[in-house]
Short mmCIF file of C-alpha atoms in Angstrom, two decimals:
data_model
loop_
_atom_site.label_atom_id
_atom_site.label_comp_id
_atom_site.label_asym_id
_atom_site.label_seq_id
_atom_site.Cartn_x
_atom_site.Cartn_y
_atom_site.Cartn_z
CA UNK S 1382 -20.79 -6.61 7.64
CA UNK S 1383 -21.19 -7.94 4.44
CA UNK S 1384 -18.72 -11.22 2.61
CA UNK S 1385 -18.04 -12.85 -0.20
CA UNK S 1386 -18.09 -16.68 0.10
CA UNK S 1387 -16.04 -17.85 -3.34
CA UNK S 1388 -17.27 -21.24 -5.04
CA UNK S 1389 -15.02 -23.91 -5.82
CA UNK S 1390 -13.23 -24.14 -9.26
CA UNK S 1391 -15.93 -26.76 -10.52
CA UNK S 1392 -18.73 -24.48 -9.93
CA UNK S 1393 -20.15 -21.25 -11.95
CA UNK S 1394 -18.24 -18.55 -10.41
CA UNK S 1395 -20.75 -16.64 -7.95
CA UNK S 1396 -20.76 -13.29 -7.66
CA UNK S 1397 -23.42 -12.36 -5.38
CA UNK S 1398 -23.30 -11.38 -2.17
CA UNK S 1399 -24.31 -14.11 0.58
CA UNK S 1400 -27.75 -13.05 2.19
CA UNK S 1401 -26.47 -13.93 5.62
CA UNK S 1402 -22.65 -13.03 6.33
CA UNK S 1403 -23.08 -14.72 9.65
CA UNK S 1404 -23.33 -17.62 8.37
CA UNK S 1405 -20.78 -17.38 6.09
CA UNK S 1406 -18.28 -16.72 8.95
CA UNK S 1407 -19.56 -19.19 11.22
CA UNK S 1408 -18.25 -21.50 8.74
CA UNK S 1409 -14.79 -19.87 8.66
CA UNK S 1410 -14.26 -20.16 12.41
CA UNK S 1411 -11.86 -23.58 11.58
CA UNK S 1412 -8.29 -23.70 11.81
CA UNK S 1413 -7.50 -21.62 8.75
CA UNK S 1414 -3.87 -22.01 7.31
CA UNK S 1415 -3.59 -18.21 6.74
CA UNK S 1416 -5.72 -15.14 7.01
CA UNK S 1417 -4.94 -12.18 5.27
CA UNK S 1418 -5.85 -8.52 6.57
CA UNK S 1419 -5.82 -6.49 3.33
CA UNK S 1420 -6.98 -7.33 0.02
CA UNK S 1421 -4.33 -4.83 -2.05
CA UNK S 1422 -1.91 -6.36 -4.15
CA UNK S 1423 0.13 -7.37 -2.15
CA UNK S 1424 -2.68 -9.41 0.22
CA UNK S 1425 -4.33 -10.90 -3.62
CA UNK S 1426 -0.84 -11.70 -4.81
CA UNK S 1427 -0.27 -13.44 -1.15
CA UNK S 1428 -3.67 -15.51 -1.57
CA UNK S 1429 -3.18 -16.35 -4.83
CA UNK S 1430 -0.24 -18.46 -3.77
CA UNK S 1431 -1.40 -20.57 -0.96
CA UNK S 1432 -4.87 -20.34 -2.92
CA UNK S 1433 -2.47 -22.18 -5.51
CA UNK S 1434 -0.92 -24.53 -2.65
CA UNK S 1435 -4.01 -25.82 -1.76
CA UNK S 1436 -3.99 -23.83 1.70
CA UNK S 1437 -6.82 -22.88 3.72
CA UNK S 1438 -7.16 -18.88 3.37
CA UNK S 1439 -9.56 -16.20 4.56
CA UNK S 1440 -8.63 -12.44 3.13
CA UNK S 1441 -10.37 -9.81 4.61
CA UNK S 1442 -11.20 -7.02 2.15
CA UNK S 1443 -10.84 -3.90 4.39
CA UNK S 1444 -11.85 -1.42 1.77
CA UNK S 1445 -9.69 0.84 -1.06
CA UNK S 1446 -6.31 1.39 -1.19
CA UNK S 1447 -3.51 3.82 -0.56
CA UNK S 1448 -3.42 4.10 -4.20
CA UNK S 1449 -7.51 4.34 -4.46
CA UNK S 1450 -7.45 8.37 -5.56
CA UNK S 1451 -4.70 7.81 -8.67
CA UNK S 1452 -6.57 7.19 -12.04
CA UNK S 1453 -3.93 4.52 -13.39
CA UNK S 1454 -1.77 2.12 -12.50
CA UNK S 1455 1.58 1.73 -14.65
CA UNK S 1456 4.53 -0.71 -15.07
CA UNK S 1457 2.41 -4.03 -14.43
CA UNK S 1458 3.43 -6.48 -17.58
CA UNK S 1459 -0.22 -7.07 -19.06
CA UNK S 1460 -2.04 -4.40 -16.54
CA UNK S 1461 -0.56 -0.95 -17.70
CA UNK S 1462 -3.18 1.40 -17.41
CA UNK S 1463 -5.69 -0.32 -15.09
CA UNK S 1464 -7.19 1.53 -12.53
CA UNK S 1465 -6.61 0.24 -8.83
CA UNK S 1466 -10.17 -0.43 -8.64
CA UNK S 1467 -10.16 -2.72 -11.88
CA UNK S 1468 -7.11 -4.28 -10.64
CA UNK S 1469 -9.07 -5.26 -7.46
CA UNK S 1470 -11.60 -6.53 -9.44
CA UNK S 1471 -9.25 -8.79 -11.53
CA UNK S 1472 -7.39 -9.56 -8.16
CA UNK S 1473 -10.61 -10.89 -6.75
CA UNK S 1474 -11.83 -12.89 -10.13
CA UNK S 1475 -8.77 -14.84 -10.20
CA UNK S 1476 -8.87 -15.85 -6.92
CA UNK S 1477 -12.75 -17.39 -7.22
CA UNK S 1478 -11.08 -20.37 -9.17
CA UNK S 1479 -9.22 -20.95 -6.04
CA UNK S 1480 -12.03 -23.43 -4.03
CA UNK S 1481 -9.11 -22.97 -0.89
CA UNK S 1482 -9.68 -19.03 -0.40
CA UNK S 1483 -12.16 -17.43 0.73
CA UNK S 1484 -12.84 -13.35 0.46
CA UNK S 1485 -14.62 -11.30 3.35
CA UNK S 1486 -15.62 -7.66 3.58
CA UNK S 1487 -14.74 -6.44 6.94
CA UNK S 1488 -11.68 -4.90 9.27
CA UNK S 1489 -8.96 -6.74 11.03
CA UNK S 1490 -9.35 -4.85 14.66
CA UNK S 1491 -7.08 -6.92 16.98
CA UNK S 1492 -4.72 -10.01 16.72
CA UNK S 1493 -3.57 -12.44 19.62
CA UNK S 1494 -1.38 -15.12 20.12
CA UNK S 1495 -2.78 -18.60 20.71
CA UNK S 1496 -1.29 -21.93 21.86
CA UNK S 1497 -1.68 -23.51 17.84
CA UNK S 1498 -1.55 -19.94 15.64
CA UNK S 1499 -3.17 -16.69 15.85
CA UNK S 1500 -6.46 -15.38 16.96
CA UNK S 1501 -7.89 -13.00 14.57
CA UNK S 1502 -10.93 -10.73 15.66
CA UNK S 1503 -12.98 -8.84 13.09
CA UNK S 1504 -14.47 -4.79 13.73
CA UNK S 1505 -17.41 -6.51 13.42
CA UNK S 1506 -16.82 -9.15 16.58
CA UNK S 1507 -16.12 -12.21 14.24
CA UNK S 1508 -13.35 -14.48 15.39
CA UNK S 1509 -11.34 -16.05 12.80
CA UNK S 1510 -8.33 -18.61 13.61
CA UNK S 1511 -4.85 -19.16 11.47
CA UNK S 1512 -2.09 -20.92 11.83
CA UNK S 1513 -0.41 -17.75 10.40
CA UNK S 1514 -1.54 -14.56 9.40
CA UNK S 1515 -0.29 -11.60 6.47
CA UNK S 1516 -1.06 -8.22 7.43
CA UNK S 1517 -1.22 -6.94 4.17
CA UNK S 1518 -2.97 -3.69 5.37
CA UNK S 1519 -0.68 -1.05 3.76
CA UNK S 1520 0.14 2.35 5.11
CA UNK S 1521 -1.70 5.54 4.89
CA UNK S 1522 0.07 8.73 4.16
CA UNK S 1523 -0.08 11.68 6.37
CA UNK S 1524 0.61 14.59 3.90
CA UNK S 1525 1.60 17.95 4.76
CA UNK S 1526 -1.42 20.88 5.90
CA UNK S 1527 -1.33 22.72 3.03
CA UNK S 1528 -4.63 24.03 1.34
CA UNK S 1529 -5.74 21.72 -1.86
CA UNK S 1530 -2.78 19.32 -1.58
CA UNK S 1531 -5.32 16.62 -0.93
CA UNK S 1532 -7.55 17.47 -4.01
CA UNK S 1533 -4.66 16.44 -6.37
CA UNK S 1534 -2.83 13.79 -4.61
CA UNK S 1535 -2.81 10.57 -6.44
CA UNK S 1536 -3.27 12.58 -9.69
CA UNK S 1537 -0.74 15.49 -10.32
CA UNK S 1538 0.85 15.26 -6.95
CA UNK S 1539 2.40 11.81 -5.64
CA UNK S 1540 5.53 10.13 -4.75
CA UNK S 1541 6.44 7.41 -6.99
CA UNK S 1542 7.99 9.07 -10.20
CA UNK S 1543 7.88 5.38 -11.72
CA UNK S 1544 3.80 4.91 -11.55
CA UNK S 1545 3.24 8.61 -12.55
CA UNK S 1546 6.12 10.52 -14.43
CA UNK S 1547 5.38 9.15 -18.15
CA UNK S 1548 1.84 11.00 -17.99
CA UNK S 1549 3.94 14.36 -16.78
CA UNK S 1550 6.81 14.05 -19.49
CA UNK S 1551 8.06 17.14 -20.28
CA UNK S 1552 6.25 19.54 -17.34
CA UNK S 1553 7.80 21.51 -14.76
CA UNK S 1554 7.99 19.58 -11.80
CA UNK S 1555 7.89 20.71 -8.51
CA UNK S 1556 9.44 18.77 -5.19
CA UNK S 1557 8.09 19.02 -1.88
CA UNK S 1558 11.03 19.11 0.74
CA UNK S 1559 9.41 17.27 3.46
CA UNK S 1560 11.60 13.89 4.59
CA UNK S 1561 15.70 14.28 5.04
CA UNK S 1562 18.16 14.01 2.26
CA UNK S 1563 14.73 15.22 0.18
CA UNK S 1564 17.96 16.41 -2.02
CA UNK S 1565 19.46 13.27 -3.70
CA UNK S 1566 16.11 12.35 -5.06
CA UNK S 1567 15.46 15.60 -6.92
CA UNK S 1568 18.17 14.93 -10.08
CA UNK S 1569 16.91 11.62 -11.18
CA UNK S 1570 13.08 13.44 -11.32
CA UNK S 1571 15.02 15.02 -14.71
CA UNK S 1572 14.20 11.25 -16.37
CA UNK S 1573 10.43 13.12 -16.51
CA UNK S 1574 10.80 16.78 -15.58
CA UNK S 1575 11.07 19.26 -18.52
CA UNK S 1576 12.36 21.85 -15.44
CA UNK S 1577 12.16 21.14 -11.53
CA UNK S 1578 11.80 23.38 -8.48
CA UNK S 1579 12.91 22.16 -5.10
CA UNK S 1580 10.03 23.96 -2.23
CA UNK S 1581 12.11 23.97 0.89
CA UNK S 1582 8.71 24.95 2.39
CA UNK S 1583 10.56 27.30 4.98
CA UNK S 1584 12.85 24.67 5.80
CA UNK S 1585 16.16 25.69 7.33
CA UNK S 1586 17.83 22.38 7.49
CA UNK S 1587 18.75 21.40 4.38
CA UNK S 1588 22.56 21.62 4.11
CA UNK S 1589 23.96 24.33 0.87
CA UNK S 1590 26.17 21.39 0.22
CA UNK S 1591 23.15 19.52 -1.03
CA UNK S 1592 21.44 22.56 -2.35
CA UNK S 1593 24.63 23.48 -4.16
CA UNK S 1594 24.73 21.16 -6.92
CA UNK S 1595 21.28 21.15 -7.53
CA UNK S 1596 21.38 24.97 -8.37
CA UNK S 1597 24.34 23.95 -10.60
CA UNK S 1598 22.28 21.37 -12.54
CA UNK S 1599 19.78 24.12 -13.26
CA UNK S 1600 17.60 23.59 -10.14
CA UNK S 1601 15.42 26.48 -9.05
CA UNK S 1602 15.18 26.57 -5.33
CA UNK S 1603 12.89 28.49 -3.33
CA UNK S 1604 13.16 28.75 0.16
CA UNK S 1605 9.57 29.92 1.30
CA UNK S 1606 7.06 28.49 2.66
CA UNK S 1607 3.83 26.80 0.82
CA UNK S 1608 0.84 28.50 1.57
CA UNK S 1609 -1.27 26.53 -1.19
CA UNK S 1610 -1.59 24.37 -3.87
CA UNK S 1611 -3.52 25.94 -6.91
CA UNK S 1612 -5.36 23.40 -8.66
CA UNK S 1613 -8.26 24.32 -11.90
CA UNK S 1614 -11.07 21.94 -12.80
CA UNK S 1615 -9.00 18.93 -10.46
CA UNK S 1616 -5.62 19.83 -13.05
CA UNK S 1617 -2.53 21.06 -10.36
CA UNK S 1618 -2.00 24.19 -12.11
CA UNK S 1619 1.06 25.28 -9.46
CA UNK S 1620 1.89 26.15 -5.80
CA UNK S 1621 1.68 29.92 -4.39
CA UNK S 1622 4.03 30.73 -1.92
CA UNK S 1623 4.29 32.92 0.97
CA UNK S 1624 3.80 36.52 0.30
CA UNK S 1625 1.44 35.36 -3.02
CA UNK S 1626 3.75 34.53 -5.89
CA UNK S 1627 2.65 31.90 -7.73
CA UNK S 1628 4.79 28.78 -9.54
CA UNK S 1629 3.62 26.92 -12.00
CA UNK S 1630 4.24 23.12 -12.17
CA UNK S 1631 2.25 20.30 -13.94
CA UNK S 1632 3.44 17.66 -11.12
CA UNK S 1633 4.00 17.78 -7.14
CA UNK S 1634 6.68 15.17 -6.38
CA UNK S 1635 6.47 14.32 -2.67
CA UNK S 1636 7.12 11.64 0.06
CA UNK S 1637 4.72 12.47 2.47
CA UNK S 1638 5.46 10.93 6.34
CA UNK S 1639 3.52 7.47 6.58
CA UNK S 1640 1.55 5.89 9.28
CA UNK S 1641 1.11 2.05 10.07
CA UNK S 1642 -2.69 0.48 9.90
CA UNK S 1643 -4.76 0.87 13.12
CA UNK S 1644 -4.42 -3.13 13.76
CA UNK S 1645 -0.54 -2.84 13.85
CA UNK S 1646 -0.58 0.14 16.09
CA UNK S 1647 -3.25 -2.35 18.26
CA UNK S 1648 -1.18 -5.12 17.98
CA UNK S 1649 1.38 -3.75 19.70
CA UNK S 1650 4.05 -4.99 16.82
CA UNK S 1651 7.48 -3.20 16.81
CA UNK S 1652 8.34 -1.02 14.87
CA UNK S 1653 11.01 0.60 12.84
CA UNK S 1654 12.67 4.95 13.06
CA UNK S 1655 9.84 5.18 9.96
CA UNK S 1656 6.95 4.07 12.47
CA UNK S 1657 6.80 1.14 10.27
CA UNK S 1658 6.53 -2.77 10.88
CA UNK S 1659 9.74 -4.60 11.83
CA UNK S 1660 10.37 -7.90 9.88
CA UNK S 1661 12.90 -10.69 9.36
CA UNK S 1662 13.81 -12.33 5.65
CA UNK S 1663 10.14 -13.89 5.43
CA UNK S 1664 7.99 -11.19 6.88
CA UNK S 1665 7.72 -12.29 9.95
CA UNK S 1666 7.47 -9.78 12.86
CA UNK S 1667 7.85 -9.11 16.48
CA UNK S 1668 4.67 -11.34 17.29
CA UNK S 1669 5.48 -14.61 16.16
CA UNK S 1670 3.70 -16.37 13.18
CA UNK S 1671 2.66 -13.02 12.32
CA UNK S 1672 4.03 -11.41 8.69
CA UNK S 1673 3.50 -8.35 7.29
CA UNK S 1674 4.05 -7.77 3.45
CA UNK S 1675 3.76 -4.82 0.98
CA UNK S 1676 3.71 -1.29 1.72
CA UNK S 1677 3.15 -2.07 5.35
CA UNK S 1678 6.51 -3.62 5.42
CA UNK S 1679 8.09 -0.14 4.81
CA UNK S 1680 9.91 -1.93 1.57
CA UNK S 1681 9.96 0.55 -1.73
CA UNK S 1682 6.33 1.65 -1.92
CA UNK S 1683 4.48 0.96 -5.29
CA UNK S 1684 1.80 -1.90 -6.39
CA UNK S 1685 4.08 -3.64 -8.37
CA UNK S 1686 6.58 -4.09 -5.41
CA UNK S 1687 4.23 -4.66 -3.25
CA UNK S 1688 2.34 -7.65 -5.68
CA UNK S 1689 6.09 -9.04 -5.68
CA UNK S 1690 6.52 -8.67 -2.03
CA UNK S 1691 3.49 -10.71 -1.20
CA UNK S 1692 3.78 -13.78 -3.41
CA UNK S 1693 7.39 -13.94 -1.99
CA UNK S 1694 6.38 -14.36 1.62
CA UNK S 1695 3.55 -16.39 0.77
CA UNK S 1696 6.13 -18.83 -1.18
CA UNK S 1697 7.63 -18.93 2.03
CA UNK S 1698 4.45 -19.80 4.09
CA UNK S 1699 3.56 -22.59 1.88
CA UNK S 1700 7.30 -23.89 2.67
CA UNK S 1701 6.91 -23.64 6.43
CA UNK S 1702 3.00 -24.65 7.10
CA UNK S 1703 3.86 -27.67 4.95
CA UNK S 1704 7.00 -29.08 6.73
CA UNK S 1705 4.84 -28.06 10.34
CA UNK S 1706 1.83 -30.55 8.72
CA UNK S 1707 4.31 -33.20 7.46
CA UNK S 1708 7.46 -32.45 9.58
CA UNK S 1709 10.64 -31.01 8.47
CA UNK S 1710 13.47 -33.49 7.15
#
């Protein structure tokens, strides 16, 4: 495994990777304040804050993000535009002024409860120890079996209208039916769409009192199934159906199911109808001093949120590791 040891603030900034990541970690294996499994934004955004509150924190960089495939990033005040991996990269620069946070390549692979915090072992057999940890890992989508779906997801087919729709103004959109009440998020899509196409996908559930008014607002629906997304030099050029005719559509709006991180499944945490992480007011979940922030959390799903979701519980942290050291009032 390889890691990142970041200088403090009074030092040139290093960017090279340590020669021996052994050692590196055999330093780490103090009582950290916080480790952090995930370094998304919502895992930077977290370190950032305790980097900020002078608290001892590890992140482990487990690799790209949900988001990794999508070319842009939009709606970030000062970041519109930046790719995920640029946004990593800025993530990761602003924390190396931080002399209190540390960055690690590797995998969270199992987390257990100790008498003073949490015991934190890496894929790699590493052993790191916190006082609390963030799992900060994300989600990862499971999206429906249907041929070339996956070469234009994060491009012309996703699920957050708000990162994606400006770049396909004025297109004909088409909407996946996959998760319940896929009806009442159809009409807003018109903010974008230039036309929109509800694909049932042979579904049989969806109620005509749902499907009525979207035919009324102009809504083509189309009961049959997918058989494959049609896609020309990577550009979604439309879906064809069952029986071979084809629609054409310059976007695939979806919400694909979702499935937690492998070291939540592990972990044994508890989880929600979604298959997602339970979690009180400051993130905390079913194993105590263990949070969970971001996507993982099952809250609205997009960077921004999830950037916003972090900071917030790591506000928190710094509010209850400091009256633990110093003792409440």
């Amino acid at each position: 495994m390889r890691s990142m040891l970041r200088a403090p603030a009074h030092r040139a900034m290093r960017t090279a990777r340590l020669a021996s990541p052994r050692r590196t970690l055999a330093a780490m294996r103090t009582q950290h304040d916080v480790v952090i499994a995930g370094a998304g934004p919502a895992g930077l955004s977290a370190a950032l804050v305790l980097g900020r509150a002078r608290l001892r924190t590890v992140v482990v960089d487990g690799g790209p993000a949900r988001n990794a495939s999508a070319p842009a990033t939009h709606g970030w005040l000062g970041h519109d535009g930046a790719s995920p991996d640029e946004l990593r990269r800025r993530g990761r620069a602003d924390l190396a002024k931080y002399e209190h946070v540390e960055l690690v390549d590797g995998r969270v692979a199992s987390l257990a409860r100790e008498t003073n915090g949490v015991r934190v072992e890496l894929a790699s057999g590493d052993v790191l120890r916190a006082r609390r940890v963030i799992l900060a890992t994300g989600i990862v989508d499971v999206l429906p079996k249907i041929a070339g779906l996956r070469d234009v997801w994060g491009r012309d087919a996703f699920s957050c209208a708000h990162c994606h729709g400006f770049e396909h103004a004025d297109a004909t959109w088409a909407v996946l039916a996959v998760e319940r009440g896929v009806a009442r998020t159809v009409l807003p899509l018109r903010a974008w769409a230039r036309e929109l196409v509800l694909l049932l996908n042979g579904r049989t559930d969806v109620p005509e009192s749902e499907l009525a008014p979207l035919r009324a607002a102009g809504v083509r629906v189309e009961p049959r199934a997918v058989a494959r997304v049609v896609a020309e030099d990577g550009a979604l050029r439309g879906v064809e159906l069952e029986g071979g005719e084809h629609v054409a559509c310059g976007a695939l709006f979806l919400h694909p199911a979702a499935r937690s991180a492998d070291v939540v499944l592990y972990a044994g945490l508890a989880l929600d109808e979604r298959g997602l992480v339970r979690s009180d007011a400051v993130g905390e979940t079913s194993m105590a001093r263990v949070h969970v922030v971001g996507d993982a959390a099952g809250r609205r799903a997009s960077a921004l949120t999830a950037a916003t979701d972090g900071a917030q519980v790591a506000m928190s942290l710094v509010e209850l590791l400091t009256a633990e050291r110093f003792g409440a009032p």
